[in-house]
Coordinates of C-alpha atoms in Angstrom, one line a residue:
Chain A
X609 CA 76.4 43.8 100.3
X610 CA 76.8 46.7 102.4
X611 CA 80.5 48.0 103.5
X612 CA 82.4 48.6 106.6
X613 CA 80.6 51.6 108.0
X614 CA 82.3 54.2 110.7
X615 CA 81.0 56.7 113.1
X616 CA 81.0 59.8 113.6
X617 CA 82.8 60.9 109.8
X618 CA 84.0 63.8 111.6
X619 CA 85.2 65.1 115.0
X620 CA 86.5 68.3 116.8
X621 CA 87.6 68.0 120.3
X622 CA 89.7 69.7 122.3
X623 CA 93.2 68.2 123.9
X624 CA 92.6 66.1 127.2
X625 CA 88.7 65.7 126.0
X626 CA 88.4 61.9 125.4
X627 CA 86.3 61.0 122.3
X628 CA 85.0 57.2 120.5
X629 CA 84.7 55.7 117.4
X630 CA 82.5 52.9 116.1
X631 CA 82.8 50.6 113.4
X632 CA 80.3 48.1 112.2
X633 CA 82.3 45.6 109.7
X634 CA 81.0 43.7 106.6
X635 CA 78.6 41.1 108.0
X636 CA 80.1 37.9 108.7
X637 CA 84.0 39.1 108.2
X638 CA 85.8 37.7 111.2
X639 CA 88.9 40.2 111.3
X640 CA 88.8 43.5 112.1
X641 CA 91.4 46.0 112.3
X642 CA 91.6 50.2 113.0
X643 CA 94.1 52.2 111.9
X644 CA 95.4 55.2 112.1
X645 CA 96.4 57.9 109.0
X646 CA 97.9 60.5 109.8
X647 CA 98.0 63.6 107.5
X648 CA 100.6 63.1 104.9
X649 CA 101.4 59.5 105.6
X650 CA 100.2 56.1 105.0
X651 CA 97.4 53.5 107.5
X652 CA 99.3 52.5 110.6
X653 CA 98.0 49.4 112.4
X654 CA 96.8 50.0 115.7
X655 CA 95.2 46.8 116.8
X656 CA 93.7 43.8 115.3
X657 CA 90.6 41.5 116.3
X658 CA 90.1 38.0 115.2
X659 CA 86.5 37.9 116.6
X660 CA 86.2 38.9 119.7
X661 CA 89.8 38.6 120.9
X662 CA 92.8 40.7 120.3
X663 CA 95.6 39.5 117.4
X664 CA 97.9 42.2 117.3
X665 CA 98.1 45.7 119.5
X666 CA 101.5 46.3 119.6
X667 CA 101.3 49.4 118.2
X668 CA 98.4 50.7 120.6
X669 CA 99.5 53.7 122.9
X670 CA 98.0 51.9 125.6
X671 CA 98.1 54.7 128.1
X672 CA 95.4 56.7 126.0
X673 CA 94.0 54.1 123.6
X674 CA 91.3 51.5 124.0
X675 CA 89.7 48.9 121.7
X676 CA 87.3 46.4 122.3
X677 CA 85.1 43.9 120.2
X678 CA 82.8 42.3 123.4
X679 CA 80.6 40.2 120.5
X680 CA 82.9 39.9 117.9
X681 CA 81.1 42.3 115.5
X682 CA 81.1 45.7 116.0
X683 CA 84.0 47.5 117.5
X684 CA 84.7 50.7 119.5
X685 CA 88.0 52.7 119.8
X686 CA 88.5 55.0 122.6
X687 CA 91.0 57.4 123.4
X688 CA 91.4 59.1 126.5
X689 CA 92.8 62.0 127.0
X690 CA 93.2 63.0 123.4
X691 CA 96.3 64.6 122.4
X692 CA 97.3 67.1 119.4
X693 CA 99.5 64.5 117.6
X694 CA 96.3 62.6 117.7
X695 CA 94.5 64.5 115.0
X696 CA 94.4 61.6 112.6
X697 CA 91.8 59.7 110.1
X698 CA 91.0 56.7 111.9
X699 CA 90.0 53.3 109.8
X700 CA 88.4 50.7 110.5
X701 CA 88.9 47.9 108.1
X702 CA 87.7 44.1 107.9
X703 CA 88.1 40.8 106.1
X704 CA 86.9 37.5 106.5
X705 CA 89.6 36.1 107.8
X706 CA 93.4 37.1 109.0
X707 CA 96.2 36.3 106.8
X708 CA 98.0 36.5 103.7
X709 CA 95.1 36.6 100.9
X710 CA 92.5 37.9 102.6
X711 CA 91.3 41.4 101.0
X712 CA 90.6 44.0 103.6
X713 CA 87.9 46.3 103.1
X714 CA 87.8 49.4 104.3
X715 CA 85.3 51.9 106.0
X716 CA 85.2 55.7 104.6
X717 CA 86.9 56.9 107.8
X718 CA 86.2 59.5 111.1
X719 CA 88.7 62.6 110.7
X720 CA 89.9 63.8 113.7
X721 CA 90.9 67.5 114.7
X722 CA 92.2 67.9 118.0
X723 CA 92.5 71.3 119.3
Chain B
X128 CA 113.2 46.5 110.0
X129 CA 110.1 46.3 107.1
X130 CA 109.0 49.0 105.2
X131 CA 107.6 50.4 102.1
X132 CA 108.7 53.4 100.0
X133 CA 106.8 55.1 97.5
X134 CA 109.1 57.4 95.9
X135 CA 106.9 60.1 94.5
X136 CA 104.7 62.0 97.0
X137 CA 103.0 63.4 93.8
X138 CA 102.8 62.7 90.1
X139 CA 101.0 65.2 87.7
X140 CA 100.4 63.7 84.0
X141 CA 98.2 64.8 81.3
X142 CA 95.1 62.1 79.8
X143 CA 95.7 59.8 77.9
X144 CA 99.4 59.0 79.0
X145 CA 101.4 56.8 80.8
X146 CA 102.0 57.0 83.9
X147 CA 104.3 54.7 86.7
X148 CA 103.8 54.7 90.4
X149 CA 106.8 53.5 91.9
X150 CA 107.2 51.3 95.1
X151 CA 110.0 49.4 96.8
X152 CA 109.9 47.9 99.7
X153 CA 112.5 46.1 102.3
X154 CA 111.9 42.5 104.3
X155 CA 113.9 39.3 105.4
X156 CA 110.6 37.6 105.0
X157 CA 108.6 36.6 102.0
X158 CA 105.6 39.4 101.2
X159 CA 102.7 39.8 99.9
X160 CA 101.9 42.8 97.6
X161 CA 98.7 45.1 97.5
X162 CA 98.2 48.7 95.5
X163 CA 94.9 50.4 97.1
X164 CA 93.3 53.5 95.3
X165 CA 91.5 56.3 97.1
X166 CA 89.9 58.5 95.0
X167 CA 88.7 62.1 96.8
X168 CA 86.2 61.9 99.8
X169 CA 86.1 58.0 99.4
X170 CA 87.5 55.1 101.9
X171 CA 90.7 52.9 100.8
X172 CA 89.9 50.4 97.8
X173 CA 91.6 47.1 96.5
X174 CA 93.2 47.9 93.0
X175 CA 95.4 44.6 92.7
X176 CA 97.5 42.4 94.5
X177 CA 100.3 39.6 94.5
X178 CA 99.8 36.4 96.6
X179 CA 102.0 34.0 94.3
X180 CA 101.9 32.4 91.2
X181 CA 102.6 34.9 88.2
X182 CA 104.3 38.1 88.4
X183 CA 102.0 40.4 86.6
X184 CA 98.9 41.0 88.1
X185 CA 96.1 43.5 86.7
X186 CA 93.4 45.2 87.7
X187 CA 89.9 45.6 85.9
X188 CA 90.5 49.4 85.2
X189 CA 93.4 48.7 83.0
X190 CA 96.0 48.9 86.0
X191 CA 98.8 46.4 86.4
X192 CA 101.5 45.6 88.3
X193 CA 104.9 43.7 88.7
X194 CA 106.1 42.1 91.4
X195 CA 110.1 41.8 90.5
X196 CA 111.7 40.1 94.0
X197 CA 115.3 40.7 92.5
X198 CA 114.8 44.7 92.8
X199 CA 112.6 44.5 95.8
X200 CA 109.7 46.7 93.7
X201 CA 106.1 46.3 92.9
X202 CA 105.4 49.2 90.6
X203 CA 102.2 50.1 89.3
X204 CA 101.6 51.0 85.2
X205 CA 99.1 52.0 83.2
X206 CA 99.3 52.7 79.4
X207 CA 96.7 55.3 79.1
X208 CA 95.8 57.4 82.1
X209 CA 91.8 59.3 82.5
X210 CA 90.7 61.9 84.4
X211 CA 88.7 59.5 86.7
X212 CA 91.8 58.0 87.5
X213 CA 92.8 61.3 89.6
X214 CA 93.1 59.7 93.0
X215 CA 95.7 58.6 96.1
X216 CA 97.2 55.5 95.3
X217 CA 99.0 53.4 98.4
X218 CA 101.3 50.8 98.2
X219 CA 101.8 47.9 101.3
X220 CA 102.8 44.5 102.0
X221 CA 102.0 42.0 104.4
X222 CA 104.3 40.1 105.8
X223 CA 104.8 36.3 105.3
X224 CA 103.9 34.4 108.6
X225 CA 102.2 37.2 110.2
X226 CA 98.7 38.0 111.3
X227 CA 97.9 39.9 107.8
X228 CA 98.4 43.1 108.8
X229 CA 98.8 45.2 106.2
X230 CA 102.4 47.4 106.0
X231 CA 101.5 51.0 104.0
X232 CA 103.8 53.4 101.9
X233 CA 103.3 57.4 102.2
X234 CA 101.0 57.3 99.0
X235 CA 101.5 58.8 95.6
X236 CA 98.6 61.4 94.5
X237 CA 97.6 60.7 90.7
X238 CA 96.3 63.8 89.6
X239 CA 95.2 63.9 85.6
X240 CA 95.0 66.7 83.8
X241 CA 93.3 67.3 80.8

């Protein structure tokens, strides 16, 4: 069974530049969720898809950040203009359904350096 | 508000000897408890978790870990420790009655020396 795979594994930008992420999930996992890791910290949530339609992005800077999920498989996150506080690994992660048990499995990741 | 804290940003410890990640965590609501492993240049991988029935939950790798409600904690042991086992280990929760996000601690770096 192939994993949750992410693209680009790594990116340099510079600040205001905008930049996107892809993330392709397990096939036939409903949930999918990015987050963010910043160096020295654990994942943070940034937003949540059951399908094709957003769970939880309450934690989505919303002024720069973008998500979407149009067909409920893949997924791209946007950001726009990037920011130095933004340099980050970003993850996507899926399961096959939301809730307490199910096991999340995550992608290997896209490093972010913003300059 | 919730959170998880894992005490010990690093841990060094020699093979073959035991070693105990710590984590506690805080929450009004029930939890459930996940340890995730990621070893160098890899992605985030189940090691264990808690859902509910018994307390002591193991891995296949010879991890295991308690879930003691009393002392808010969910530490992570093993008897015997290997080189291979030289990775970034992350505690987190997810909360009862929500979407099953998943609530992360700083991480603890394993590293194993021989």
């Amino acid at each position: 069974e192939a994993g949750v795979a992410q693209s680009p594994r790594y990116k340099i930008i510079e600040k205001r530049q905008s930049v996107a992420f892809w993330c392709n999930p397990i096939s036939g996992h409903a949930t999918l969720y990015w987050y963010q890791q910043i160096l020295g910290q654990g994942p943070k949530l940034l937003i949540q898809f059951q399908n094709n339609g957003v769970v939880d992005d309450s934690q989505l800077p919303k002024d720069r950040f973008s998500a979407e999920r149009l067909k409920g498989v893949d997924s791209t996150l946007k950001i726009q203009p990037a920011k130095l506080e933004d340099s980050a690994v970003y993850l996507c992660a899926s399961s096959l359904n939301s809730g307490t048990g199910g096991t999340q499995y995550f992608g290997p990741g896209t490093r972010l350096l913003v300059l | 508000a919730q959170s998880v804290t894992q005490l010990d940003s690093q841990v060094p410890v020699f093979e073959e000897a035991p070693v105990e990640l710590r984590c506690n965590y805080s929450s009004s609501v029930s939890v459930y408890l996940f340890w995730y492993v990621q070893y160098p240049n890899q992605g985030l991988q189940l090691l264990l978790k808690y859902l509910s029935g018994s307390t002591l939950v193991k891995s296949i790798n010879g991890f295991e870990a308690e879930f003691n409600k009393s002392q808010t904690s969910f530490h992570l042991r093993k008897p015997s420790v290997h080189i291979s086992d030289t990775a970034e280990y992350f505690c987190a929760v997810i909360l009862g009655g929500s979407q099953g996000n998943l609530i992360f601690g700083k991480g603890t770096k394993l590293s194993v020396k021989p």
